[in-house]
Tab-separated table of C-alpha atoms in Angstrom:
chain	number	residue	atom	x	y	z
A	218	UNK	CA	-11.314	-25.581	-34.982
A	219	UNK	CA	-9.272	-22.515	-33.841
A	220	UNK	CA	-7.437	-22.208	-36.836
A	221	UNK	CA	-9.967	-19.708	-38.488
A	222	UNK	CA	-9.871	-17.462	-35.131
A	223	UNK	CA	-7.500	-14.070	-35.435
A	224	UNK	CA	-4.972	-14.282	-32.229
A	225	UNK	CA	-5.291	-11.033	-30.424
A	226	UNK	CA	-1.591	-9.919	-29.464
A	227	UNK	CA	-1.212	-7.922	-26.273
A	228	UNK	CA	-1.334	-4.546	-28.452
A	229	UNK	CA	-4.853	-5.219	-29.430
A	230	UNK	CA	-5.809	-5.532	-25.965
A	231	UNK	CA	-4.089	-2.054	-25.268
A	232	UNK	CA	-5.524	-0.328	-27.909
A	233	UNK	CA	-9.309	-1.537	-27.245
A	234	UNK	CA	-8.307	-0.122	-23.931
A	235	UNK	CA	-7.573	3.141	-25.570
A	236	UNK	CA	-11.581	3.193	-26.440
A	237	UNK	CA	-12.218	3.795	-23.044
A	238	UNK	CA	-11.135	7.268	-23.524
A	239	UNK	CA	-14.415	7.592	-25.497
A	240	UNK	CA	-16.279	7.214	-22.573
A	241	UNK	CA	-13.754	9.174	-20.287
A	242	UNK	CA	-14.274	12.210	-22.644
A	243	UNK	CA	-18.106	11.936	-22.416
A	244	UNK	CA	-17.950	11.730	-18.648
A	245	UNK	CA	-15.302	14.791	-18.522
A	246	UNK	CA	-17.679	16.944	-20.841
A	247	UNK	CA	-20.949	16.136	-18.657
A	248	UNK	CA	-19.134	16.004	-15.786
A	249	UNK	CA	-20.339	12.373	-14.623
A	250	UNK	CA	-17.757	11.885	-12.411
A	251	UNK	CA	-17.007	8.495	-13.609
A	252	UNK	CA	-13.448	8.700	-14.823
A	253	UNK	CA	-11.822	7.431	-11.931
A	254	UNK	CA	-14.189	4.227	-11.660
A	255	UNK	CA	-13.714	4.004	-15.487
A	256	UNK	CA	-9.824	3.556	-15.019
A	257	UNK	CA	-9.967	1.646	-11.816
A	258	UNK	CA	-12.447	-0.874	-13.615
A	259	UNK	CA	-10.633	-1.167	-16.589
A	260	UNK	CA	-7.434	-1.910	-14.652
A	261	UNK	CA	-8.994	-4.564	-12.605
A	262	UNK	CA	-10.768	-6.234	-15.300
A	263	UNK	CA	-7.594	-6.486	-17.032
A	264	UNK	CA	-5.651	-7.926	-14.071
A	265	UNK	CA	-8.503	-10.350	-13.094
A	266	UNK	CA	-9.252	-11.573	-16.795
A	267	UNK	CA	-5.568	-11.985	-17.633
A	268	UNK	CA	-4.635	-13.900	-13.970
A	269	UNK	CA	-8.101	-15.994	-14.909
A	270	UNK	CA	-6.493	-16.816	-18.029
A	271	UNK	CA	-3.342	-18.145	-17.073
A	272	UNK	CA	-5.193	-20.308	-14.189
A	273	UNK	CA	-7.510	-21.814	-16.352
A	274	UNK	CA	-4.623	-22.772	-18.959
A	275	UNK	CA	-3.076	-24.141	-16.018
A	276	UNK	CA	-6.052	-26.341	-15.004
A	277	UNK	CA	-7.079	-27.272	-18.398
A	278	UNK	CA	-3.270	-28.452	-18.952
A	279	UNK	CA	-3.058	-30.589	-15.994
A	280	UNK	CA	-6.904	-31.777	-16.588
A	281	UNK	CA	-7.123	-33.254	-12.783
A	282	UNK	CA	-10.976	-33.554	-11.549
A	283	UNK	CA	-9.882	-32.362	-8.185
A	284	UNK	CA	-8.535	-29.096	-9.463
A	285	UNK	CA	-11.788	-28.695	-11.734
A	286	UNK	CA	-13.716	-29.200	-8.690
A	287	UNK	CA	-11.725	-26.994	-6.735
A	288	UNK	CA	-12.184	-24.321	-9.038
A	289	UNK	CA	-16.027	-24.559	-9.102
A	290	UNK	CA	-15.923	-24.658	-5.224
A	291	UNK	CA	-14.334	-21.390	-5.389
A	292	UNK	CA	-16.847	-20.168	-7.947
A	293	UNK	CA	-19.445	-20.852	-5.592
A	294	UNK	CA	-17.955	-19.349	-2.792
A	295	UNK	CA	-17.235	-16.010	-4.560
A	296	UNK	CA	-20.870	-16.141	-5.780
A	297	UNK	CA	-22.334	-16.827	-2.494
A	298	UNK	CA	-20.425	-13.933	-1.006
A	299	UNK	CA	-21.517	-11.888	-3.865
A	300	UNK	CA	-25.031	-12.419	-3.133
A	301	UNK	CA	-24.752	-11.562	0.308
A	302	UNK	CA	-22.956	-8.320	-0.514
A	303	UNK	CA	-26.067	-7.678	-2.687
A	304	UNK	CA	-28.164	-7.427	0.368
A	305	UNK	CA	-29.395	-4.397	1.752
A	306	UNK	CA	-29.951	-6.162	5.126
A	307	UNK	CA	-27.066	-8.589	6.193
A	308	UNK	CA	-27.643	-10.942	8.804
A	309	UNK	CA	-25.111	-13.915	10.295
A	310	UNK	CA	-25.825	-16.930	8.406
A	311	UNK	CA	-26.340	-15.516	5.129
A	312	UNK	CA	-23.308	-16.457	3.338
A	313	UNK	CA	-23.470	-20.015	4.561
A	314	UNK	CA	-27.039	-20.292	3.262
A	315	UNK	CA	-26.094	-18.700	0.160
A	316	UNK	CA	-23.374	-21.283	-0.138
A	317	UNK	CA	-25.764	-24.413	0.132
A	318	UNK	CA	-28.356	-22.723	-2.015
A	319	UNK	CA	-25.842	-21.796	-5.071
A	320	UNK	CA	-23.846	-24.927	-4.477
A	321	UNK	CA	-26.805	-27.313	-4.561
A	322	UNK	CA	-28.806	-25.701	-7.248
A	323	UNK	CA	-25.576	-25.616	-9.498
A	324	UNK	CA	-24.702	-29.344	-8.433
A	325	UNK	CA	-27.846	-30.614	-9.341
A	326	UNK	CA	-28.044	-28.380	-12.899
A	327	UNK	CA	-24.300	-29.581	-13.630
A	328	UNK	CA	-24.913	-33.239	-12.905
A	329	UNK	CA	-28.033	-33.070	-15.068
A	330	UNK	CA	-27.396	-30.797	-17.675
A	331	UNK	CA	-23.472	-31.665	-18.160
A	332	UNK	CA	-23.792	-35.322	-17.081
A	333	UNK	CA	-26.867	-36.323	-18.584
A	334	UNK	CA	-27.506	-34.091	-21.519
A	335	UNK	CA	-24.253	-32.769	-23.087
A	336	UNK	CA	-21.973	-35.823	-21.853
A	337	UNK	CA	-18.468	-35.187	-22.587
A	338	UNK	CA	-16.097	-37.828	-21.874
A	339	UNK	CA	-14.666	-37.658	-19.180
A	340	UNK	CA	-17.523	-36.034	-17.190
A	341	UNK	CA	-14.977	-33.285	-15.635
A	342	UNK	CA	-13.767	-32.217	-18.936
A	343	UNK	CA	-12.697	-28.594	-18.014
A	344	UNK	CA	-13.714	-27.397	-21.889
A	345	UNK	CA	-17.384	-27.986	-20.653
A	346	UNK	CA	-17.741	-28.073	-17.516
A	347	UNK	CA	-15.656	-24.733	-16.664
A	348	UNK	CA	-17.467	-22.312	-18.733
A	349	UNK	CA	-21.040	-23.943	-18.738
A	350	UNK	CA	-20.804	-24.515	-14.799
A	351	UNK	CA	-19.454	-20.740	-14.532
A	352	UNK	CA	-22.707	-19.635	-16.330
A	353	UNK	CA	-24.814	-21.758	-13.870
A	354	UNK	CA	-23.143	-20.903	-10.904
A	355	UNK	CA	-23.128	-17.075	-12.154
A	356	UNK	CA	-27.009	-17.588	-12.894
A	357	UNK	CA	-28.000	-19.097	-9.626
A	358	UNK	CA	-25.978	-16.525	-7.856
A	359	UNK	CA	-28.127	-13.684	-9.476
A	360	UNK	CA	-31.488	-15.397	-8.646
A	361	UNK	CA	-30.448	-16.158	-4.945
A	362	UNK	CA	-29.493	-12.525	-4.729
A	363	UNK	CA	-32.666	-11.131	-6.408
A	364	UNK	CA	-34.927	-13.812	-4.441
A	365	UNK	CA	-33.533	-12.950	-1.109
A	366	UNK	CA	-33.577	-9.209	-1.799
A	367	UNK	CA	-37.079	-9.456	-2.699
A	368	UNK	CA	-37.855	-11.780	0.251
A	369	UNK	CA	-36.971	-9.301	2.766
A	370	UNK	CA	-38.848	-6.544	1.466
A	371	UNK	CA	-41.996	-8.691	0.985
A	372	UNK	CA	-41.593	-9.672	4.628
A	373	UNK	CA	-41.154	-6.157	6.013
A	374	UNK	CA	-44.377	-4.938	3.608
A	375	UNK	CA	-46.471	-7.941	4.897
A	376	UNK	CA	-45.211	-8.093	8.644
A	377	UNK	CA	-48.965	-7.363	9.849
A	378	UNK	CA	-50.323	-10.380	7.911
A	379	UNK	CA	-47.469	-12.488	8.650
A	380	UNK	CA	-47.875	-11.711	12.717
A	381	UNK	CA	-51.777	-12.234	11.839
A	382	UNK	CA	-51.167	-15.642	10.713
A	383	UNK	CA	-48.765	-16.533	13.318
A	384	UNK	CA	-51.251	-15.444	16.129
A	385	UNK	CA	-53.670	-17.965	14.428
A	386	UNK	CA	-51.107	-20.931	15.222
A	387	UNK	CA	-49.501	-21.092	11.720
A	388	UNK	CA	-45.793	-21.976	11.661
A	389	UNK	CA	-43.119	-19.363	10.173
A	390	UNK	CA	-43.087	-21.209	6.864
A	391	UNK	CA	-46.693	-20.878	6.086
A	392	UNK	CA	-47.339	-17.696	7.771
A	393	UNK	CA	-44.418	-16.327	5.207
A	394	UNK	CA	-46.002	-18.386	2.134
A	395	UNK	CA	-47.261	-15.148	0.098
A	396	UNK	CA	-43.960	-13.605	0.620
A	397	UNK	CA	-41.815	-16.479	-0.401
A	398	UNK	CA	-44.132	-16.885	-3.340
A	399	UNK	CA	-43.232	-13.242	-4.430
A	400	UNK	CA	-39.603	-13.944	-3.930
A	401	UNK	CA	-39.068	-17.208	-5.909
A	402	UNK	CA	-40.998	-15.365	-8.612
A	403	UNK	CA	-38.812	-12.493	-8.855
A	404	UNK	CA	-35.756	-14.764	-9.146
A	405	UNK	CA	-36.972	-16.764	-11.760
A	406	UNK	CA	-38.234	-13.659	-14.004
A	407	UNK	CA	-35.110	-12.407	-15.185
A	408	UNK	CA	-33.933	-15.794	-17.105
A	409	UNK	CA	-37.712	-16.233	-18.284
A	410	UNK	CA	-37.939	-12.856	-19.860
A	411	UNK	CA	-34.614	-13.667	-21.732
A	412	UNK	CA	-35.835	-16.408	-23.400
A	413	UNK	CA	-38.629	-14.381	-24.922
A	414	UNK	CA	-36.159	-12.086	-26.912
A	415	UNK	CA	-32.897	-14.045	-26.921
A	416	UNK	CA	-31.299	-14.080	-30.336
A	417	UNK	CA	-33.658	-11.136	-31.684
A	418	UNK	CA	-31.927	-8.099	-29.663
A	419	UNK	CA	-28.654	-9.678	-29.083
A	420	UNK	CA	-26.819	-12.973	-29.106
A	421	UNK	CA	-25.871	-14.238	-25.932
A	422	UNK	CA	-22.267	-14.121	-24.767
A	423	UNK	CA	-21.612	-17.870	-25.167
A	424	UNK	CA	-22.848	-17.949	-28.704
A	425	UNK	CA	-21.016	-14.902	-29.396
A	426	UNK	CA	-18.017	-16.545	-28.439
A	427	UNK	CA	-18.435	-19.497	-30.193
A	428	UNK	CA	-19.310	-17.976	-33.605
A	429	UNK	CA	-15.951	-15.905	-32.765
A	430	UNK	CA	-14.324	-19.060	-32.405
A	431	UNK	CA	-15.457	-20.548	-35.868
A	432	UNK	CA	-18.160	-22.605	-34.855
A	433	UNK	CA	-21.032	-22.201	-37.420
A	434	UNK	CA	-23.937	-20.158	-36.184
A	435	UNK	CA	-26.368	-23.296	-36.184
A	436	UNK	CA	-24.344	-24.941	-34.074
A	437	UNK	CA	-23.702	-22.474	-31.726
A	438	UNK	CA	-27.262	-22.056	-31.576
A	439	UNK	CA	-27.537	-25.783	-30.243
A	440	UNK	CA	-25.591	-25.065	-27.408
A	441	UNK	CA	-27.207	-22.128	-26.310
A	442	UNK	CA	-30.543	-23.497	-26.262
A	443	UNK	CA	-29.616	-26.599	-24.248
A	444	UNK	CA	-27.567	-24.054	-21.841
A	445	UNK	CA	-30.292	-21.567	-21.604
A	446	UNK	CA	-33.018	-24.556	-20.764
A	447	UNK	CA	-30.742	-25.899	-18.226
A	448	UNK	CA	-30.305	-22.234	-16.732
A	449	UNK	CA	-34.101	-22.064	-16.645
A	450	UNK	CA	-33.943	-25.063	-14.048
A	451	UNK	CA	-30.801	-23.603	-12.428
A	452	UNK	CA	-32.762	-20.216	-11.306
A	453	UNK	CA	-35.817	-21.987	-10.230
A	454	UNK	CA	-33.885	-24.396	-7.855
A	455	UNK	CA	-31.657	-21.479	-6.422
A	456	UNK	CA	-34.340	-19.285	-5.980
A	457	UNK	CA	-36.585	-21.688	-3.846
A	458	UNK	CA	-33.455	-23.321	-2.000
A	459	UNK	CA	-32.582	-19.673	-1.150
A	460	UNK	CA	-35.942	-18.307	0.050
A	461	UNK	CA	-36.407	-21.449	1.739
A	462	UNK	CA	-33.181	-21.288	3.885
A	463	UNK	CA	-32.871	-17.712	4.211
A	464	UNK	CA	-36.889	-17.274	5.373
A	465	UNK	CA	-36.064	-19.449	8.459
A	466	UNK	CA	-33.390	-16.826	9.393
A	467	UNK	CA	-35.947	-14.103	9.743
A	468	UNK	CA	-37.698	-16.367	12.774
A	469	UNK	CA	-36.356	-17.391	16.009
A	470	UNK	CA	-36.923	-21.105	17.081
A	471	UNK	CA	-40.466	-20.016	18.703
A	472	UNK	CA	-41.307	-18.831	15.366
A	473	UNK	CA	-41.118	-15.245	16.713
A	474	UNK	CA	-40.396	-12.874	13.520
A	475	UNK	CA	-37.030	-11.038	13.870
A	476	UNK	CA	-36.665	-9.110	10.816
A	477	UNK	CA	-32.978	-6.775	11.167
A	478	UNK	CA	-34.225	-3.166	11.846
B	184	UNK	CA	-64.911	-15.213	39.035
B	185	UNK	CA	-62.034	-13.277	39.319
B	186	UNK	CA	-59.762	-15.795	41.203
B	187	UNK	CA	-58.381	-18.229	38.694
B	188	UNK	CA	-55.266	-17.003	37.211
B	189	UNK	CA	-54.666	-17.220	33.668
B	190	UNK	CA	-51.305	-15.352	33.319
B	191	UNK	CA	-48.805	-14.753	35.658
B	192	UNK	CA	-45.888	-12.372	34.560
B	193	UNK	CA	-43.002	-12.351	37.130
B	194	UNK	CA	-40.210	-9.597	36.351
B	195	UNK	CA	-40.499	-9.797	32.719
B	196	UNK	CA	-38.044	-7.463	30.639
B	197	UNK	CA	-37.959	-6.853	27.093
B	198	UNK	CA	-34.952	-5.131	25.759
B	199	UNK	CA	-34.218	-3.622	22.001
B	200	UNK	CA	-31.599	-2.623	19.963
B	201	UNK	CA	-31.465	1.445	19.905
B	202	UNK	CA	-31.972	2.843	16.546
B	203	UNK	CA	-28.490	3.502	14.692
B	204	UNK	CA	-26.728	2.510	18.054
B	205	UNK	CA	-25.040	-0.194	19.201
B	206	UNK	CA	-26.348	-0.699	22.737
B	207	UNK	CA	-29.643	-1.818	23.791
B	208	UNK	CA	-32.594	-0.265	25.996
B	209	UNK	CA	-35.213	-2.049	28.167
B	210	UNK	CA	-38.354	-1.554	27.005
B	211	UNK	CA	-40.400	-3.519	29.854
B	212	UNK	CA	-38.306	-3.798	33.129
B	213	UNK	CA	-39.517	-6.087	36.245
B	214	UNK	CA	-43.348	-6.375	34.909
B	215	UNK	CA	-45.370	-8.529	37.706
B	216	UNK	CA	-49.016	-8.767	36.646
B	217	UNK	CA	-51.590	-11.534	36.913
B	218	UNK	CA	-54.653	-11.530	34.766
B	219	UNK	CA	-57.673	-13.522	35.935
B	220	UNK	CA	-60.045	-15.450	34.183
B	221	UNK	CA	-62.968	-13.501	32.870
B	222	UNK	CA	-61.977	-10.105	33.504
B	223	UNK	CA	-61.179	-7.164	30.857
B	224	UNK	CA	-58.014	-5.942	31.808
B	225	UNK	CA	-57.130	-2.247	30.091
B	226	UNK	CA	-53.227	-1.572	29.641
B	227	UNK	CA	-52.835	2.184	29.342
B	228	UNK	CA	-50.035	4.552	29.649
B	229	UNK	CA	-48.123	7.373	27.524
B	230	UNK	CA	-46.892	6.301	24.017
B	231	UNK	CA	-43.681	4.750	24.430
B	232	UNK	CA	-44.430	3.262	27.863
B	233	UNK	CA	-44.066	-0.370	26.601
B	234	UNK	CA	-47.963	-1.224	26.421
B	235	UNK	CA	-47.727	-2.888	23.033
B	236	UNK	CA	-44.475	-4.666	23.816
B	237	UNK	CA	-46.155	-6.007	26.962
B	238	UNK	CA	-49.024	-7.274	24.915
B	239	UNK	CA	-47.038	-8.731	22.281
B	240	UNK	CA	-44.909	-10.688	24.528
B	241	UNK	CA	-47.981	-11.946	26.434
B	242	UNK	CA	-49.226	-13.129	22.850
B	243	UNK	CA	-45.692	-14.588	22.341
B	244	UNK	CA	-45.286	-12.721	19.277
B	245	UNK	CA	-42.341	-11.326	20.666
B	246	UNK	CA	-39.738	-12.775	23.237
B	247	UNK	CA	-38.705	-11.900	26.594
B	248	UNK	CA	-35.066	-11.230	27.803
B	249	UNK	CA	-35.870	-11.347	31.607
B	250	UNK	CA	-38.270	-13.097	33.858
B	251	UNK	CA	-41.040	-15.590	32.840
B	252	UNK	CA	-44.500	-15.675	31.828
B	253	UNK	CA	-46.840	-18.475	33.182
B	254	UNK	CA	-49.801	-19.634	31.528
B	255	UNK	CA	-52.367	-21.384	33.250
B	256	UNK	CA	-49.122	-22.218	35.678
B	257	UNK	CA	-46.952	-23.494	32.837
B	258	UNK	CA	-43.976	-21.561	31.931
B	259	UNK	CA	-44.782	-19.815	28.617
B	260	UNK	CA	-41.178	-21.370	27.071
B	261	UNK	CA	-42.253	-24.936	27.865
B	262	UNK	CA	-45.752	-24.790	25.690
B	263	UNK	CA	-45.514	-25.413	21.780
B	264	UNK	CA	-45.859	-21.791	20.242
B	265	UNK	CA	-48.343	-22.831	17.476
B	266	UNK	CA	-50.792	-24.665	20.257
B	267	UNK	CA	-50.455	-21.799	22.347
B	268	UNK	CA	-51.319	-18.943	19.827
B	269	UNK	CA	-54.135	-21.062	18.597
B	270	UNK	CA	-55.870	-20.429	21.570
B	271	UNK	CA	-55.217	-16.893	21.966
B	272	UNK	CA	-56.861	-14.326	19.960
B	273	UNK	CA	-55.247	-11.714	18.980
B	274	UNK	CA	-56.322	-8.329	17.266
B	275	UNK	CA	-53.836	-5.769	15.570
B	276	UNK	CA	-53.337	-2.075	15.964
B	277	UNK	CA	-53.595	-1.791	11.992
B	278	UNK	CA	-55.921	-4.658	10.691
B	279	UNK	CA	-53.843	-6.501	8.136
B	280	UNK	CA	-55.919	-9.279	6.487
B	281	UNK	CA	-54.940	-11.542	4.272
B	282	UNK	CA	-55.464	-11.412	0.432
B	283	UNK	CA	-58.797	-12.971	-0.741
B	284	UNK	CA	-62.318	-12.796	0.269
B	285	UNK	CA	-63.511	-12.042	4.008
B	286	UNK	CA	-64.735	-15.804	4.306
B	287	UNK	CA	-61.114	-17.094	3.072
B	288	UNK	CA	-59.993	-14.731	6.001
B	289	UNK	CA	-62.225	-16.454	8.588
B	290	UNK	CA	-61.540	-19.826	7.664
B	291	UNK	CA	-57.686	-19.512	7.442
B	292	UNK	CA	-57.077	-20.186	11.114
B	293	UNK	CA	-58.958	-23.444	11.528
B	294	UNK	CA	-57.748	-24.410	8.200
B	295	UNK	CA	-53.969	-24.761	9.558
B	296	UNK	CA	-55.537	-27.165	12.195
B	297	UNK	CA	-57.122	-28.888	9.272
B	298	UNK	CA	-60.772	-27.822	10.073
B	299	UNK	CA	-62.877	-26.280	7.023
B	300	UNK	CA	-65.432	-24.053	8.539
B	301	UNK	CA	-68.885	-24.332	6.689
B	302	UNK	CA	-70.437	-21.116	5.110
B	303	UNK	CA	-73.201	-21.228	7.915
B	304	UNK	CA	-70.306	-21.149	10.710
B	305	UNK	CA	-68.397	-18.321	8.683
B	306	UNK	CA	-71.842	-16.278	8.487
B	307	UNK	CA	-72.207	-16.903	12.253
B	308	UNK	CA	-68.793	-15.878	13.159
B	309	UNK	CA	-69.289	-12.492	10.953
B	310	UNK	CA	-72.837	-11.887	12.904
B	311	UNK	CA	-71.033	-12.005	16.138
B	312	UNK	CA	-68.943	-9.012	14.964
B	313	UNK	CA	-71.786	-7.041	13.547
B	314	UNK	CA	-71.404	-7.547	9.832
B	315	UNK	CA	-73.623	-9.219	7.461
B	316	UNK	CA	-74.010	-12.564	5.507
B	317	UNK	CA	-73.600	-10.938	2.281
B	318	UNK	CA	-70.023	-9.391	3.086
B	319	UNK	CA	-68.247	-13.027	3.316
B	320	UNK	CA	-67.642	-12.853	-0.539
B	321	UNK	CA	-66.257	-9.504	-0.649
B	322	UNK	CA	-62.543	-8.811	-1.253
B	323	UNK	CA	-60.359	-8.008	1.787
B	324	UNK	CA	-59.193	-4.983	0.046
B	325	UNK	CA	-62.495	-3.880	-0.695
B	326	UNK	CA	-63.717	-3.274	3.001
B	327	UNK	CA	-63.710	0.184	4.972
B	328	UNK	CA	-61.221	0.193	7.773
B	329	UNK	CA	-63.952	-0.091	10.509
B	330	UNK	CA	-65.027	-3.357	8.562
B	331	UNK	CA	-61.578	-4.961	8.409
B	332	UNK	CA	-61.126	-4.353	11.827
B	333	UNK	CA	-64.219	-6.389	12.404
B	334	UNK	CA	-63.399	-9.019	10.107
B	335	UNK	CA	-59.572	-8.991	12.254
B	336	UNK	CA	-61.740	-9.504	15.295
B	337	UNK	CA	-64.021	-12.335	13.435
B	338	UNK	CA	-60.790	-13.862	12.147
B	339	UNK	CA	-59.165	-14.091	15.627
B	340	UNK	CA	-62.755	-15.669	17.143
B	341	UNK	CA	-62.862	-18.241	14.146
B	342	UNK	CA	-60.498	-20.304	16.649
B	343	UNK	CA	-62.752	-19.857	19.614
B	344	UNK	CA	-60.441	-18.491	21.842
B	345	UNK	CA	-61.212	-18.037	25.626
B	346	UNK	CA	-58.701	-15.244	25.605
B	347	UNK	CA	-58.308	-12.059	23.448
B	348	UNK	CA	-55.625	-9.821	23.046
B	349	UNK	CA	-56.097	-6.632	21.651
B	350	UNK	CA	-53.494	-3.624	20.565
B	351	UNK	CA	-55.044	-0.435	20.278
B	352	UNK	CA	-58.024	-2.027	18.155
B	353	UNK	CA	-59.739	1.355	17.773
B	354	UNK	CA	-56.819	3.587	16.845
B	355	UNK	CA	-57.330	3.388	13.173
B	356	UNK	CA	-60.631	4.227	13.406
B	357	UNK	CA	-62.678	7.421	13.722
B	358	UNK	CA	-64.131	7.911	17.144
B	359	UNK	CA	-67.505	6.816	16.066
B	360	UNK	CA	-66.649	3.304	14.822
B	361	UNK	CA	-63.816	3.196	17.774
B	362	UNK	CA	-66.902	3.247	20.188
B	363	UNK	CA	-68.970	0.879	18.217
B	364	UNK	CA	-65.800	-1.523	18.505
B	365	UNK	CA	-65.488	-1.061	22.332
B	366	UNK	CA	-69.141	-2.110	22.960
B	367	UNK	CA	-68.802	-4.836	20.531
B	368	UNK	CA	-65.633	-6.219	22.451
B	369	UNK	CA	-67.493	-5.939	25.661
B	370	UNK	CA	-70.317	-7.774	24.460
B	371	UNK	CA	-68.513	-10.359	23.045
B	372	UNK	CA	-66.261	-10.810	26.323
B	373	UNK	CA	-69.680	-11.302	28.250
B	374	UNK	CA	-71.190	-13.482	25.897
B	375	UNK	CA	-68.080	-15.836	25.497
B	376	UNK	CA	-66.995	-15.407	28.675
B	377	UNK	CA	-63.631	-14.176	27.591
B	378	UNK	CA	-60.573	-13.339	29.433
B	379	UNK	CA	-59.789	-9.731	27.868
B	380	UNK	CA	-56.416	-7.741	27.399
B	381	UNK	CA	-57.020	-4.440	25.784
B	382	UNK	CA	-54.029	-1.788	25.020
B	383	UNK	CA	-55.894	1.382	24.870
B	384	UNK	CA	-54.797	5.344	24.247
B	385	UNK	CA	-58.169	6.464	24.949
B	386	UNK	CA	-58.948	6.821	28.685
B	387	UNK	CA	-62.667	7.240	27.867
B	388	UNK	CA	-62.585	3.911	26.236
B	389	UNK	CA	-60.475	2.589	29.078
B	390	UNK	CA	-63.034	3.462	31.846
B	391	UNK	CA	-66.028	1.825	30.061
B	392	UNK	CA	-64.509	-0.991	28.445
B	393	UNK	CA	-62.540	-2.782	31.297
B	394	UNK	CA	-63.093	-3.970	34.750
B	395	UNK	CA	-59.287	-3.285	35.958
B	396	UNK	CA	-56.824	-1.027	34.569
B	397	UNK	CA	-52.942	-1.274	34.772
B	398	UNK	CA	-50.614	2.130	34.106
B	399	UNK	CA	-47.535	1.482	32.349
B	400	UNK	CA	-44.792	4.210	32.611
B	401	UNK	CA	-41.268	3.914	31.204
B	402	UNK	CA	-41.677	0.309	30.966
B	403	UNK	CA	-42.667	-0.561	34.180
B	404	UNK	CA	-45.945	-0.880	35.929
B	405	UNK	CA	-46.835	1.978	37.847
B	406	UNK	CA	-50.069	1.179	39.335
B	407	UNK	CA	-53.150	-1.455	38.752
B	408	UNK	CA	-56.437	-1.162	40.141
B	409	UNK	CA	-60.110	-1.826	39.398
B	410	UNK	CA	-61.275	0.762	36.639
B	411	UNK	CA	-63.811	2.582	38.709
B	412	UNK	CA	-61.096	3.237	41.618
B	413	UNK	CA	-58.497	4.035	39.295
B	414	UNK	CA	-60.244	7.113	37.621
B	415	UNK	CA	-61.951	8.427	40.823
B	416	UNK	CA	-58.842	7.847	42.994
B	417	UNK	CA	-55.507	7.383	41.108
B	418	UNK	CA	-53.407	5.127	43.214
B	419	UNK	CA	-50.178	6.847	42.739
B	420	UNK	CA	-49.007	10.478	42.052
B	421	UNK	CA	-47.801	9.575	38.766
B	422	UNK	CA	-51.740	7.901	37.997
B	423	UNK	CA	-52.884	11.406	38.880
B	424	UNK	CA	-50.693	13.147	37.018
B	425	UNK	CA	-51.392	10.990	33.954
B	426	UNK	CA	-54.904	11.197	34.211
B	427	UNK	CA	-54.907	15.123	34.348
B	428	UNK	CA	-52.361	15.402	31.537
B	429	UNK	CA	-53.996	13.038	29.141
B	430	UNK	CA	-57.629	14.296	29.577
B	431	UNK	CA	-55.799	17.882	28.642
B	432	UNK	CA	-54.475	16.029	25.659
B	433	UNK	CA	-50.883	15.964	26.711
B	434	UNK	CA	-48.922	12.782	26.403
B	435	UNK	CA	-46.288	13.190	28.689
B	436	UNK	CA	-46.237	12.384	32.432
């Protein structure tokens, strides 16, 4: 199936990198001062992706379930670290909880989506589990980061209400319910709004890749739909889990609200 | 009636991280204070003296870092926090009502413990704080600030507390509604035999709204005295200066 795809020798990549010069000229003309970031970004992307390509080639060739699992776990770790980095207020325990929330929601999505719906044999066939698992983990990360960002700002804005509820005898979770609902909602919104316009404005990356790879568009669309539906569940799980786990961090054991300054 | 000890604070201290610095500052230091059943105690003092932090510690909305608080003889840490708070009314400086109707705000507390207040009971509680029955269905964000504060008081009364803690309940109000709230609280305290601890900034309000005052300065208790005594013969030099400067509109001792 790879036969009708153009192989890209290394000079094509260098030529494409040359197109970054157009962006650099715009930056220079308008004094946007983006040139440095652009050059660093261009080089970083090159090194990162080339390395990932080599590692994945190796993982695909060896085709061992434990190597594939290790790769997925590594991605979960990086995703959790990234979600933590995206928080304005960082408190101890944040990364561990993101690992748990992103890991569990991705695990459930992979199990149901790949294990029960796409059903490759074996289950851990890297051709499916690595790219699709990566999309699942990436979306779980985005939702977790968005939810927790929103959770913190809601808790801050609603601190008066939360304390009023606590002073009436409410526990930490029920006192924070309005803030938690807003947080979960904000983590789920992006994928739901994507489903509304998908295909009309732009073709999603996975579908684009399959079409370039020689798959018929009508077949690529099927994959895209299955993935998107799985991702809706992933974002819901990840938003919910991260909100539940991290909300608890804003209270001590006697339900005193302890928001970081 | 002033002999049953409700709260006994022994050497209570509270430290907080200083903004943008890596060290701590003691907001409260060595607070010894006994609060008796049925009294109305006013906590007064300059801004930043720790009045609000002290009240919030008693309400168990903030932890303490030193000493202990006894509630009816029991150390606070040994009492379930939710059971404790349910029995103590707390009124915030700025009323923070829940989204929804006035009636839902009043039903919120009892609902936590599985009790659904009847419409009649809601109206009865509203009347206690001087609000009319037809306000029950109003949305909480449609009220005036004075009405909001009354709803907040009503909300804390819905749990039928014996103790009411109030953090400058009048500071968000104009002086007219402030005085009405002070009179309302005085009336409620008498009628419901409440023990009331009120943080007050306004000395005239403290004088007419309390039986005893405690003056806090720099996180310590400077003096505690019967209200009339305190204002007629300030017990310490600092109290004397505080009364002079405060009545002149100054805020520093």
